[in-house]
CSV table of C-alpha atoms and ligand atoms in Angstrom, one decimal:
chain,number,residue,atom,x,y,z
A,1,MET,CA,6.1,11.8,-16.8
A,2,THR,CA,6.9,11.9,-13.1
A,3,HIS,CA,4.1,13.2,-10.9
A,4,PRO,CA,4.8,15.0,-7.7
A,5,VAL,CA,2.8,12.4,-5.7
A,6,ARG,CA,3.1,8.8,-7.1
A,7,LEU,CA,0.0,6.6,-7.5
A,8,GLY,CA,0.6,3.0,-6.7
A,9,VAL,CA,-2.3,0.8,-7.9
A,10,ASN,CA,-3.1,-2.3,-5.7
A,11,ILE,CA,-4.4,-5.1,-7.9
A,12,ASP,CA,-5.2,-7.6,-5.1
A,13,HIS,CA,-9.0,-7.4,-5.7
A,14,VAL,CA,-8.7,-8.5,-9.3
A,15,ALA,CA,-7.3,-11.7,-7.9
A,16,THR,CA,-10.1,-11.8,-5.3
A,17,VAL,CA,-12.7,-11.9,-8.1
A,18,ARG,CA,-10.6,-14.4,-10.1
A,19,ASN,CA,-10.3,-16.7,-7.1
A,20,ALA,CA,-14.0,-16.6,-6.4
A,21,ARG,CA,-14.3,-19.1,-9.4
A,22,GLY,CA,-10.9,-20.7,-9.1
A,23,GLY,CA,-10.0,-20.0,-12.7
A,24,ILE,CA,-7.7,-17.6,-14.5
A,25,HIS,CA,-10.1,-14.7,-15.2
A,26,PRO,CA,-9.8,-11.8,-14.4
A,27,ASP,CA,-6.0,-11.8,-14.5
A,28,PRO,CA,-4.3,-9.5,-12.0
A,29,VAL,CA,-1.2,-9.3,-14.2
A,30,ARG,CA,-3.3,-8.0,-17.1
A,31,ALA,CA,-4.8,-5.5,-14.7
A,32,ALA,CA,-1.3,-4.4,-13.7
A,33,ARG,CA,-0.2,-4.1,-17.3
A,34,GLU,CA,-3.3,-1.9,-18.0
A,35,ALA,CA,-2.7,0.1,-14.8
A,36,LEU,CA,0.9,0.9,-15.9
A,37,ALA,CA,-0.3,1.8,-19.4
A,38,ALA,CA,-2.9,4.2,-17.8
A,39,GLY,CA,-0.2,6.0,-15.8
A,40,ALA,CA,0.1,4.2,-12.5
A,41,ASP,CA,3.5,4.9,-11.1
A,42,GLY,CA,3.8,1.4,-9.7
A,43,ILE,CA,2.0,-1.8,-8.8
A,44,THR,CA,1.2,-2.9,-5.2
A,45,ALA,CA,0.3,-6.5,-4.3
A,46,HIS,CA,-0.1,-8.2,-1.0
A,47,LEU,CA,0.9,-11.8,-0.8
A,48,ARG,CA,-1.1,-12.9,2.2
A,49,GLU,CA,-0.2,-15.9,4.3
A,50,ASP,CA,-3.5,-17.6,3.3
A,51,ARG,CA,-3.1,-16.7,-0.4
A,52,ARG,CA,-6.7,-15.5,-0.4
A,53,HIS,CA,-6.1,-13.2,-3.4
A,54,ILE,CA,-2.5,-12.8,-4.8
A,55,THR,CA,-0.7,-16.1,-5.3
A,56,ASP,CA,3.0,-17.0,-5.5
A,57,ALA,CA,2.6,-17.4,-9.3
A,58,ASP,CA,1.1,-13.9,-9.5
A,59,ILE,CA,4.2,-12.4,-7.7
A,60,ASP,CA,6.5,-14.2,-10.2
A,61,ALA,CA,4.5,-12.7,-13.1
A,62,LEU,CA,4.2,-9.2,-11.5
A,63,SER,CA,7.9,-9.1,-10.8
A,64,ALA,CA,8.6,-9.9,-14.5
A,65,LEU,CA,6.1,-7.4,-15.7
A,66,CYS,CA,7.4,-4.5,-13.5
A,67,ALA,CA,11.0,-5.3,-14.2
A,68,GLY,CA,10.3,-5.3,-18.0
A,69,ALA,CA,8.4,-2.0,-17.7
A,70,GLY,CA,11.0,-0.4,-15.5
A,71,ARG,CA,8.3,0.4,-12.9
A,72,PRO,CA,8.3,-0.4,-9.2
A,73,LEU,CA,6.6,-3.4,-7.6
A,74,ASN,CA,5.7,-2.8,-4.0
A,75,LEU,CA,5.3,-6.1,-2.2
A,76,GLU,CA,3.1,-5.9,0.9
A,77,MET,CA,4.0,-8.6,3.4
A,78,ALA,CA,3.6,-9.8,6.9
A,79,VAL,CA,6.6,-9.9,9.2
A,80,THR,CA,7.2,-13.7,8.9
A,81,GLU,CA,10.1,-15.9,7.9
A,82,GLU,CA,8.2,-17.2,4.9
A,83,MET,CA,7.4,-13.8,3.5
A,84,LEU,CA,11.0,-12.6,4.1
A,85,ALA,CA,12.3,-15.6,2.1
A,86,ILE,CA,9.9,-14.8,-0.8
A,87,ALA,CA,10.9,-11.1,-0.8
A,88,LEU,CA,14.6,-11.9,-0.7
A,89,ARG,CA,14.1,-14.3,-3.7
A,90,HIS,CA,12.2,-11.7,-5.8
A,91,ARG,CA,13.9,-8.5,-4.5
A,92,PRO,CA,11.0,-6.2,-5.6
A,93,HIS,CA,11.7,-2.4,-5.6
A,94,ALA,CA,9.9,-2.0,-2.3
A,95,ALA,CA,8.6,-4.1,0.6
A,96,CYS,CA,5.9,-2.8,2.8
A,97,LEU,CA,5.5,-4.6,6.2
A,98,VAL,CA,1.8,-4.9,7.2
A,99,PRO,CA,0.0,-6.6,10.1
A,100,GLU,CA,-1.9,-9.7,9.2
A,101,ARG,CA,-4.6,-11.7,10.9
A,102,ARG,CA,-6.3,-14.5,9.0
A,103,GLU,CA,-9.7,-13.6,10.4
A,104,GLU,CA,-9.7,-10.0,9.2
A,105,VAL,CA,-11.5,-9.0,6.0
A,106,THR,CA,-8.7,-6.6,5.1
A,107,THR,CA,-5.7,-4.9,6.7
A,108,GLU,CA,-7.7,-3.3,9.5
A,109,GLY,CA,-5.1,-1.3,11.2
A,110,GLY,CA,-1.5,-0.3,11.2
A,111,LEU,CA,1.5,-2.5,12.2
A,112,ALA,CA,2.4,-2.2,15.9
A,113,VAL,CA,6.0,-1.3,15.6
A,114,ALA,CA,6.4,0.4,19.1
A,115,GLY,CA,7.0,-2.4,21.5
A,116,HIS,CA,7.9,-4.9,18.8
A,117,GLU,CA,11.2,-3.4,17.6
A,118,ALA,CA,13.2,-6.4,18.4
A,119,ARG,CA,11.1,-8.6,16.0
A,120,ILE,CA,10.8,-6.0,13.2
A,121,ALA,CA,14.2,-4.4,13.1
A,122,PRO,CA,16.1,-7.5,11.7
A,123,VAL,CA,13.5,-8.0,9.0
A,124,VAL,CA,13.8,-4.3,8.0
A,125,LYS,CA,17.6,-4.7,7.9
A,126,ALA,CA,17.5,-7.9,5.8
A,127,LEU,CA,15.2,-6.3,3.2
A,128,ALA,CA,17.1,-3.1,3.1
A,129,ASP,CA,20.5,-4.9,2.8
A,130,ALA,CA,19.0,-6.8,-0.2
A,131,GLY,CA,18.3,-3.4,-1.8
A,132,MET,CA,14.6,-3.0,-1.1
A,133,ARG,CA,13.0,0.3,0.0
A,134,VAL,CA,11.4,-0.7,3.2
A,135,SER,CA,8.1,0.8,4.3
A,136,LEU,CA,6.1,0.2,7.4
A,137,PHE,CA,2.3,0.5,7.3
A,138,ILE,CA,1.4,2.2,10.5
A,139,GLU,CA,-1.3,4.3,12.2
A,140,PRO,CA,-0.5,8.0,12.0
A,141,SER,CA,0.7,8.3,15.6
A,142,LEU,CA,4.0,9.9,16.8
A,143,GLU,CA,4.8,6.8,18.8
A,144,GLN,CA,4.6,4.5,15.7
A,145,VAL,CA,6.5,7.1,13.5
A,146,GLU,CA,9.3,7.2,16.0
A,147,ALA,CA,9.4,3.5,16.4
A,148,ALA,CA,9.5,3.1,12.6
A,149,HIS,CA,12.5,5.4,12.5
A,150,ALA,CA,14.2,3.5,15.3
A,151,VAL,CA,14.0,0.2,13.4
A,152,GLY,CA,15.6,1.6,10.3
A,153,ALA,CA,12.6,2.0,7.9
A,154,GLN,CA,13.0,4.4,5.0
A,155,VAL,CA,9.3,4.9,4.5
A,156,VAL,CA,6.2,5.0,6.6
A,157,GLU,CA,2.8,4.4,4.9
A,158,PHE,CA,0.0,5.9,7.0
A,159,HIS,CA,-3.2,3.8,7.3
A,160,THR,CA,-6.0,6.1,6.1
A,161,GLY,CA,-8.8,3.8,6.9
A,162,ARG,CA,-10.0,5.7,10.0
A,163,TYR,CA,-9.9,9.0,8.1
A,164,CYS,CA,-12.0,7.5,5.3
A,165,HIS,CA,-14.6,6.1,7.6
A,166,LEU,CA,-15.0,9.1,9.8
A,167,SER,CA,-17.0,12.2,9.0
A,168,GLY,CA,-17.4,15.8,10.3
A,169,ASP,CA,-15.3,16.9,13.3
A,170,ASP,CA,-14.0,13.4,13.9
A,171,ARG,CA,-12.6,13.3,10.4
A,172,ALA,CA,-11.0,16.8,10.9
A,173,VAL,CA,-9.3,15.5,14.1
A,174,GLU,CA,-8.0,12.4,12.2
A,175,PHE,CA,-6.7,14.7,9.4
A,176,GLU,CA,-4.7,16.7,12.0
A,177,ARG,CA,-3.3,13.4,13.3
A,178,LEU,CA,-2.2,12.6,9.7
A,179,GLN,CA,-0.6,16.0,9.3
A,180,THR,CA,1.2,15.9,12.6
A,181,ALA,CA,2.6,12.4,12.0
A,182,ALA,CA,3.6,13.3,8.5
A,183,GLY,CA,5.5,16.3,9.7
A,184,ARG,CA,7.3,14.3,12.4
A,185,ALA,CA,8.2,11.5,9.9
A,186,ALA,CA,9.6,14.0,7.4
A,187,ASP,CA,11.7,15.6,10.2
A,188,LEU,CA,13.1,12.2,10.9
A,189,GLY,CA,14.0,11.8,7.3
A,190,LEU,CA,11.3,9.2,6.5
A,191,GLU,CA,9.5,9.3,3.2
A,192,VAL,CA,5.7,9.5,3.7
A,193,HIS,CA,3.1,7.4,1.9
A,194,ALA,CA,-0.6,6.9,2.6
A,195,GLY,CA,-3.3,4.3,1.7
A,196,HIS,CA,-6.3,2.3,2.6
A,197,GLY,CA,-9.9,3.1,1.8
A,198,LEU,CA,-9.1,6.1,-0.4
A,199,ASP,CA,-11.5,7.2,-3.1
A,200,TYR,CA,-11.4,10.2,-5.5
A,201,GLY,CA,-12.4,12.6,-2.7
A,202,THR,CA,-10.2,11.3,0.1
A,203,ALA,CA,-7.2,10.9,-2.2
A,204,ALA,CA,-7.6,14.5,-3.2
A,205,ASP,CA,-7.7,15.4,0.6
A,206,MET,CA,-4.3,13.8,1.1
A,207,MET,CA,-2.8,16.2,-1.4
A,208,ALA,CA,-3.1,18.9,1.3
A,209,ILE,CA,-0.4,17.1,3.3
A,210,PRO,CA,2.8,18.2,1.5
A,211,GLU,CA,5.0,15.5,3.0
A,212,ILE,CA,3.0,12.7,1.3
A,213,ARG,CA,4.9,11.4,-1.7
A,214,GLU,CA,2.8,8.3,-2.7
A,215,LEU,CA,-0.7,6.9,-2.4
A,216,ASN,CA,-1.5,3.2,-2.7
A,217,ILE,CA,-5.0,2.6,-3.8
A,218,GLY,CA,-6.8,-0.6,-4.6
A,219,HIS,CA,-10.3,-1.5,-3.6
A,220,PHE,CA,-12.0,1.7,-4.8
A,221,LEU,CA,-10.2,1.7,-8.2
A,222,ILE,CA,-11.0,-1.9,-8.9
A,223,GLY,CA,-14.7,-1.3,-7.9
A,224,GLU,CA,-14.8,1.8,-10.1
A,225,ALA,CA,-13.4,-0.2,-13.0
A,226,VAL,CA,-16.6,-2.2,-13.1
A,227,PHE,CA,-18.4,1.0,-14.1
A,228,VAL,CA,-15.9,3.0,-16.1
A,229,GLY,CA,-13.0,0.6,-16.8
A,230,LEU,CA,-9.7,0.5,-15.1
A,231,THR,CA,-7.9,3.0,-17.4
A,232,ALA,CA,-10.6,5.6,-16.9
A,233,ALA,CA,-10.7,5.0,-13.1
A,234,ILE,CA,-6.9,5.6,-12.9
A,235,HIS,CA,-7.1,8.7,-15.1
A,236,ARG,CA,-9.9,10.1,-12.9
A,237,MET,CA,-7.8,9.3,-9.8
A,238,ARG,CA,-4.8,11.0,-11.3
A,239,ALA,CA,-6.9,14.1,-12.1
A,240,ALA,CA,-8.3,14.1,-8.6
A,241,MET,CA,-4.8,14.0,-7.1
A,242,ASP,CA,-3.5,16.7,-9.5
A,243,ALA,CA,-6.5,19.1,-9.0
A,244,ASN,CA,-5.4,20.3,-5.5
B,301,LIG,N1,-1.7,0.2,1.4
B,301,LIG,C1,-1.5,-0.9,2.2
B,301,LIG,C2,-0.3,-1.1,3.0
B,301,LIG,C3,-2.5,-1.9,2.1
B,301,LIG,O1,-2.4,-3.0,2.9
B,301,LIG,C4,-3.6,-1.7,1.3
B,301,LIG,C5,-4.7,-2.8,1.2
B,301,LIG,O2,-5.2,-3.0,2.4
B,301,LIG,C6,-3.7,-0.6,0.6
B,301,LIG,C7,-2.7,0.4,0.6
B,301,LIG,C8,-4.9,-0.3,-0.4
B,301,LIG,O3,-6.1,-0.2,0.4
B,301,LIG,P1,-7.4,-0.2,-0.5
B,301,LIG,O4,-7.6,-1.5,-1.2
B,301,LIG,O5,-8.5,0.0,0.6
B,301,LIG,O6,-7.4,1.0,-1.4
């Protein structure tokens, strides 16, 4: 069944737990298989430069799994020669360019596309020419949306971390920023995705922005899986997204 808004499940944090002991358990590929069986529309994984969670071998196995299941793999990657070579070797369905700093705990903000067009545009072109759907993970600002369009991206994924952390009036202001940026992106012909920090409530909130076609959610779902299991967490997320 195709849902109006796709749910991509990010399995990075299964690998984080695995790597804490350096063994093979829990296996992120098993989590991805379970996520697809539970109704995830695709799998998202971030191969970081420092390999702190997902490894090259995980990407090999996730590529095979998604290809076999006929479901999209969305590879999150920094704008580096190394990651470009890996993406070109695997040719996943989608590549999402994200900022990366070794010292950060997670991807703490969007990619600065405006002002860096000359560095980003050739990478977008190389990925798109190889058949990947190229997405840029950006802050919901008009400046970044317009720069994403200028460098030839097909998709923008808005970083929802600020929205998720704010409350009250500040959250309402950030929601308007998301709405405005989504409208502009759609006017420019860009597909709109959103992700980072989303839980059942904030994911449901995103459904009020009609331009959003996909959410990518990881940390909350993997955390919830400790209490209710991954399948139930995904079912509840799907229900939260479909309720609005
Ligand atoms: N989308 C992108 C581009 C990301 O880099 C991440 C992880 O930082 C996510 C979505 C998922 O965020 P979270 O794990 O907070 O749900």
